[in-house]
Short mmCIF file of C-alpha atoms in Angstrom, two decimals:
data_model
loop_
_atom_site.label_atom_id
_atom_site.label_comp_id
_atom_site.label_asym_id
_atom_site.label_seq_id
_atom_site.Cartn_x
_atom_site.Cartn_y
_atom_site.Cartn_z
CA MET A 1 0.05 -0.50 0.18
CA ASN A 2 1.29 3.24 -1.00
CA VAL A 3 0.76 6.11 1.88
CA LYS A 4 -1.00 9.09 -0.13
CA VAL A 5 0.08 12.23 1.04
CA VAL A 6 -2.65 15.22 -0.23
CA ASP A 7 -1.63 18.91 0.08
CA TYR A 8 -4.65 20.09 2.02
CA ARG A 9 -4.37 23.63 -0.09
CA ALA A 10 -4.29 21.69 -3.88
CA PRO A 11 -7.90 22.28 -5.78
CA ASP A 12 -8.27 18.47 -6.00
CA ALA A 13 -7.81 18.14 -2.12
CA ALA A 14 -11.12 16.88 -1.07
CA GLU A 15 -11.35 14.62 -3.58
CA ARG A 16 -8.08 12.62 -3.30
CA PHE A 17 -8.37 12.91 0.37
CA THR A 18 -11.58 11.21 0.78
CA ARG A 19 -10.51 8.66 -2.33
CA SER A 20 -7.80 7.63 0.53
CA LEU A 21 -9.81 6.78 3.14
CA HIS A 22 -12.11 4.90 1.14
CA GLU A 23 -9.67 2.94 -0.02
CA THR A 24 -7.27 3.00 3.04
CA GLY A 25 -9.13 3.75 5.93
CA PHE A 26 -6.82 6.62 6.45
CA GLY A 27 -5.11 9.97 4.77
CA VAL A 28 -2.43 12.26 5.37
CA LEU A 29 -2.67 15.83 4.92
CA THR A 30 0.20 18.29 4.33
CA ASN A 31 0.06 22.37 4.75
CA HIS A 32 -2.87 22.08 6.67
CA PRO A 33 -4.09 24.99 8.91
CA ILE A 34 -3.24 23.13 12.81
CA PRO A 35 -0.24 25.49 13.73
CA GLN A 36 3.01 23.59 13.97
CA ASP A 37 4.35 25.44 17.07
CA LEU A 38 1.01 24.73 19.09
CA VAL A 39 1.51 21.04 18.72
CA GLU A 40 5.56 20.98 19.87
CA LYS A 41 4.50 23.42 22.70
CA ILE A 42 1.89 21.20 23.89
CA TYR A 43 4.04 18.21 23.49
CA ALA A 44 6.73 19.73 25.45
CA ASP A 45 4.26 21.35 28.31
CA TRP A 46 2.23 18.20 28.50
CA LEU A 47 5.43 15.97 28.67
CA ARG A 48 6.29 17.75 32.18
CA PHE A 49 2.85 17.41 33.44
CA PHE A 50 3.18 13.26 33.17
CA ASN A 51 6.62 13.46 34.62
CA SER A 52 5.48 15.35 37.59
CA GLU A 53 3.37 14.30 40.83
CA GLU A 54 0.26 17.18 39.75
CA LYS A 55 -1.22 14.24 37.35
CA PHE A 56 -2.15 12.38 40.59
CA ASP A 57 -4.65 15.23 41.34
CA TYR A 58 -6.42 14.50 38.02
CA ALA A 59 -7.27 10.80 38.35
CA PHE A 60 -10.08 9.96 35.58
CA SER A 61 -13.72 9.98 36.31
CA MET A 62 -15.42 6.39 35.64
CA GLU A 63 -18.65 8.29 35.29
CA LYS A 64 -17.55 11.59 32.88
CA GLN A 65 -14.56 9.90 31.65
CA ASP A 66 -12.08 13.20 31.94
CA GLY A 67 -8.86 13.43 33.58
CA TRP A 68 -5.76 11.18 33.59
CA PHE A 69 -5.75 7.42 33.14
CA SER A 70 -2.45 5.93 34.66
CA PRO A 71 -0.50 2.95 33.22
CA GLU A 72 -2.37 0.72 35.33
CA VAL A 73 -5.87 1.90 34.70
CA SER A 74 -4.71 1.96 30.40
CA GLU A 75 -6.93 0.62 28.02
CA THR A 76 -6.76 -3.01 27.02
CA ALA A 77 -7.42 -3.22 23.07
CA LYS A 78 -10.50 -5.41 21.88
CA GLY A 79 -9.23 -8.64 21.56
CA ALA A 80 -5.84 -8.05 23.39
CA SER A 81 -5.05 -9.64 26.56
CA LEU A 82 -2.36 -7.10 28.16
CA LYS A 83 -2.47 -3.23 28.80
CA ASP A 84 -1.32 -1.13 26.35
CA ILE A 85 2.21 0.93 27.21
CA LYS A 86 1.04 4.17 27.77
CA GLU A 87 -0.87 6.91 30.11
CA TYR A 88 -3.06 9.65 28.92
CA PHE A 89 -5.28 12.80 29.67
CA HIS A 90 -8.98 13.20 28.38
CA VAL A 91 -9.24 16.86 27.72
CA TYR A 92 -13.08 18.16 26.95
CA PRO A 93 -14.22 21.52 26.70
CA TRP A 94 -16.28 20.87 29.92
CA GLY A 95 -13.66 18.53 31.82
CA ARG A 96 -11.06 19.05 34.31
CA VAL A 97 -7.47 20.26 32.85
CA PRO A 98 -4.60 21.87 34.81
CA PRO A 99 -5.23 25.40 34.57
CA ALA A 100 -1.45 25.96 33.15
CA LEU A 101 -2.44 23.84 29.95
CA LYS A 102 -5.96 24.70 29.46
CA ALA A 103 -5.41 27.82 27.12
CA ASP A 104 -3.41 25.90 24.85
CA ALA A 105 -5.36 22.89 24.73
CA ASP A 106 -8.72 25.03 24.52
CA ARG A 107 -7.41 26.59 21.58
CA TYR A 108 -6.13 23.13 19.97
CA TYR A 109 -9.37 21.62 20.45
CA GLN A 110 -11.37 25.04 18.77
CA VAL A 111 -8.40 24.50 15.61
CA ALA A 112 -8.48 20.93 15.23
CA ASN A 113 -12.39 20.30 15.64
CA GLN A 114 -13.08 23.40 12.86
CA LEU A 115 -10.39 21.27 10.73
CA ALA A 116 -12.50 17.84 11.56
CA ARG A 117 -15.87 19.30 10.33
CA GLU A 118 -14.37 20.65 7.15
CA LEU A 119 -13.33 16.96 6.53
CA LEU A 120 -16.49 15.87 7.50
CA SER A 121 -18.12 18.01 4.71
CA TRP A 122 -15.43 16.58 2.22
CA VAL A 123 -16.23 12.99 3.19
CA GLN A 124 -20.21 13.88 2.75
CA GLN A 125 -19.51 15.30 -0.52
CA TYR A 126 -17.21 12.47 -2.03
CA THR A 127 -19.60 9.73 -0.63
CA PRO A 128 -21.39 7.77 -3.74
CA ALA A 129 -25.06 8.72 -3.69
CA ALA A 130 -25.94 4.93 -2.90
CA ILE A 131 -23.69 5.14 0.59
CA ALA A 132 -25.20 8.43 1.66
CA ALA A 133 -28.33 7.45 1.22
CA ASN A 134 -27.56 5.16 4.47
CA TYR A 135 -26.69 8.40 6.59
CA ARG A 136 -29.66 9.37 8.92
CA GLU A 137 -28.28 12.80 8.83
CA PRO A 138 -25.30 14.82 7.37
CA LEU A 139 -22.40 13.57 8.77
CA SER A 140 -21.11 17.48 9.49
CA HIS A 141 -24.79 17.86 11.49
CA MET A 142 -23.64 14.89 13.44
CA ILE A 143 -21.32 16.73 15.59
CA GLU A 144 -22.77 19.72 16.37
CA ASP A 145 -23.26 21.10 19.82
CA SER A 146 -21.62 17.95 20.19
CA GLN A 147 -19.90 17.61 24.07
CA GLN A 148 -18.33 13.73 23.58
CA THR A 149 -15.57 14.86 20.83
CA LEU A 150 -12.49 14.08 22.81
CA LEU A 151 -8.65 15.36 23.00
CA ARG A 152 -6.31 12.92 24.19
CA VAL A 153 -2.91 13.66 24.93
CA LEU A 154 -1.04 10.75 25.11
CA ARG A 155 2.45 9.57 26.37
CA TYR A 156 4.22 6.52 25.97
CA PRO A 157 6.92 6.20 28.68
CA PRO A 158 10.15 5.02 28.07
CA LEU A 159 10.44 1.70 27.75
CA THR A 160 12.03 -0.16 31.09
CA GLY A 161 12.76 -3.89 29.54
CA LYS A 162 10.42 -5.09 32.41
CA GLU A 163 7.26 -4.78 30.18
CA PRO A 164 5.25 -8.17 30.17
CA ALA A 165 6.03 -10.11 26.93
CA GLY A 166 4.17 -9.31 23.98
CA SER A 167 3.25 -6.10 24.68
CA LEU A 168 3.24 -3.10 22.97
CA ARG A 169 2.75 0.98 23.43
CA ALA A 170 -0.48 0.78 21.66
CA ALA A 171 -1.88 -3.18 20.69
CA ALA A 172 -3.78 -3.47 17.09
CA HIS A 173 -7.12 -1.52 17.55
CA GLY A 174 -9.65 0.38 15.33
CA ASP A 175 -11.11 3.95 16.95
CA ILE A 176 -14.88 4.37 18.12
CA ASN A 177 -15.25 7.60 16.77
CA LEU A 178 -16.65 9.03 13.16
CA LEU A 179 -12.89 10.64 12.46
CA THR A 180 -9.67 10.40 13.98
CA ILE A 181 -7.08 13.39 13.64
CA LEU A 182 -3.71 13.22 14.67
CA PRO A 183 -0.54 15.27 14.18
CA ALA A 184 2.56 13.73 13.75
CA ALA A 185 3.92 12.44 17.11
CA ASN A 186 7.56 13.48 18.43
CA GLU A 187 8.76 9.99 17.78
CA PRO A 188 7.64 7.54 15.35
CA GLY A 189 6.02 4.10 16.05
CA LEU A 190 2.28 4.35 14.55
CA GLN A 191 1.62 1.94 11.81
CA VAL A 192 -1.70 0.72 10.10
CA GLN A 193 -2.72 -2.43 8.51
CA ASP A 194 -3.41 -2.38 5.10
CA LYS A 195 -6.27 -4.70 3.40
CA ASN A 196 -3.25 -7.65 2.94
CA GLY A 197 -2.75 -7.56 6.51
CA ASP A 198 0.48 -5.98 6.20
CA TRP A 199 1.53 -3.46 8.63
CA ILE A 200 2.89 0.05 7.07
CA ASP A 201 4.77 2.53 8.76
CA VAL A 202 2.60 5.90 8.88
CA PRO A 203 5.07 9.14 8.30
CA CYS A 204 5.71 11.05 11.05
CA ASP A 205 7.53 13.99 9.73
CA PHE A 206 6.61 17.44 11.58
CA GLY A 207 4.18 19.16 9.91
CA THR A 208 1.97 15.97 8.63
CA LEU A 209 -1.27 15.19 10.07
CA VAL A 210 -2.69 11.37 10.05
CA VAL A 211 -6.66 11.13 9.73
CA ASN A 212 -8.22 7.70 10.33
CA ILE A 213 -11.42 6.45 9.97
CA GLY A 214 -13.41 5.32 13.10
CA ASP A 215 -16.00 2.61 13.80
CA MET A 216 -18.83 4.79 13.66
CA LEU A 217 -18.68 5.91 10.61
CA GLN A 218 -17.67 2.49 9.40
CA GLU A 219 -21.11 1.53 10.92
CA ALA A 220 -23.04 4.66 9.22
CA SER A 221 -21.48 4.46 5.65
CA ALA A 222 -22.30 0.36 5.58
CA GLY A 223 -18.36 -0.17 5.51
CA PHE A 224 -17.81 1.85 2.46
CA TYR A 225 -15.33 4.12 4.49
CA PRO A 226 -13.14 1.19 6.60
CA SER A 227 -11.93 1.82 10.26
CA THR A 228 -8.54 0.76 9.66
CA GLN A 229 -6.86 -1.12 12.46
CA HIS A 230 -3.58 0.70 13.28
CA ARG A 231 -1.02 0.16 16.79
CA VAL A 232 2.31 1.88 17.95
CA VAL A 233 5.03 -0.45 18.22
CA ASN A 234 8.12 -0.62 20.71
CA PRO A 235 10.96 1.77 19.76
CA SER A 236 14.57 -0.39 20.03
CA GLY A 237 17.70 0.90 21.06
CA GLU A 238 17.98 4.87 21.76
CA GLY A 239 14.80 5.55 21.29
CA ALA A 240 13.60 2.77 23.63
CA LYS A 241 14.67 5.56 26.33
CA LYS A 242 12.22 8.27 24.98
CA SER A 243 8.96 9.33 26.02
CA ARG A 244 6.40 9.20 22.84
CA VAL A 245 3.61 12.09 22.96
CA SER A 246 0.86 11.87 20.41
CA LEU A 247 -2.44 14.12 20.36
CA PRO A 248 -5.26 12.71 18.79
CA LEU A 249 -8.63 14.37 18.68
CA PHE A 250 -11.47 12.02 18.52
CA LEU A 251 -14.26 13.27 16.31
CA HIS A 252 -17.77 12.16 18.10
CA PRO A 253 -21.37 12.56 17.49
CA ARG A 254 -24.15 13.58 20.01
CA PRO A 255 -24.96 10.44 21.40
CA GLU A 256 -28.58 10.60 19.77
CA VAL A 257 -27.28 10.55 16.84
CA VAL A 258 -28.58 7.39 14.82
CA LEU A 259 -25.61 5.51 13.12
CA SER A 260 -27.41 2.59 11.67
CA ASP A 261 -30.28 0.10 12.50
CA ARG A 262 -28.05 -1.49 15.50
CA HIS A 263 -27.03 1.55 16.91
CA SER A 264 -26.94 5.18 18.05
CA ALA A 265 -23.78 7.12 18.79
CA GLY A 266 -24.05 6.56 22.63
CA SER A 267 -24.81 2.73 22.85
CA TYR A 268 -22.20 2.44 20.38
CA LEU A 269 -19.55 4.54 22.31
CA ASP A 270 -20.84 2.41 25.73
CA GLU A 271 -20.54 -1.14 24.63
CA ARG A 272 -16.99 -0.37 23.23
CA LEU A 273 -16.02 1.51 26.42
CA ARG A 274 -17.20 -1.49 28.36
CA GLU A 275 -15.21 -3.74 25.92
CA LEU A 276 -12.01 -1.66 26.41
CA GLY A 277 -12.27 -1.87 30.33
CA VAL A 278 -12.46 1.64 31.22
CA LYS A 279 -16.48 1.89 32.02
CA MET A 280 -18.75 -0.53 34.03
#
């Protein structure tokens, strides 16, 4: 599988990007509107937070799903037996965020959300009519006034050599939501699975933006847009001594949005969170 990199500013960007999503489940954008200096500042500031004692004051809420998730309560990917080697913080505009980090997080959330809405409108525009007939409402309407869209600040800690055999920074999984917006991380490791089952390294050049399909869009499009399995593999050598920081925005509809005859967005999310072991 050739990774198709699309220039956001190109006249045919919407069509090429949407075709990539259909054919591979993900796309890579360059020259996009998310400020690189903001991303780099967030990486540096949150890495300091994860290395501090302050994080313990923000232990996650089982009910609201906001706050800090320690490595001990981190996700176990669907179908996996070992927890991922990571910790993370869930940022919602209504949720708890350390005061010193809130302004940048809110700005990023706003800018990335705005881009995500535009990309969703691209998908809507280039969905074949027979497939679009499955949508219970336009895709961009599904996220209007949503309180569920999640910004996750992820830290994969340096490896100690004592990790359980077979454990990964992030085991193979699909995302739950409609679209995931992911600026390049500070370290490599992200891979996606192609239709032949092979694992492909995703470019992590600073300035690139990876967008992948989530299970909810796969459900709403009756499989036309495939939710791609992806993972973060463990580094070796000098890379194993470094933290990896990542900043995915998971675009979620309002809970009452109907995805298909089987699921609303709310029922789908609850089912998946229970499977991940982070909700009762």
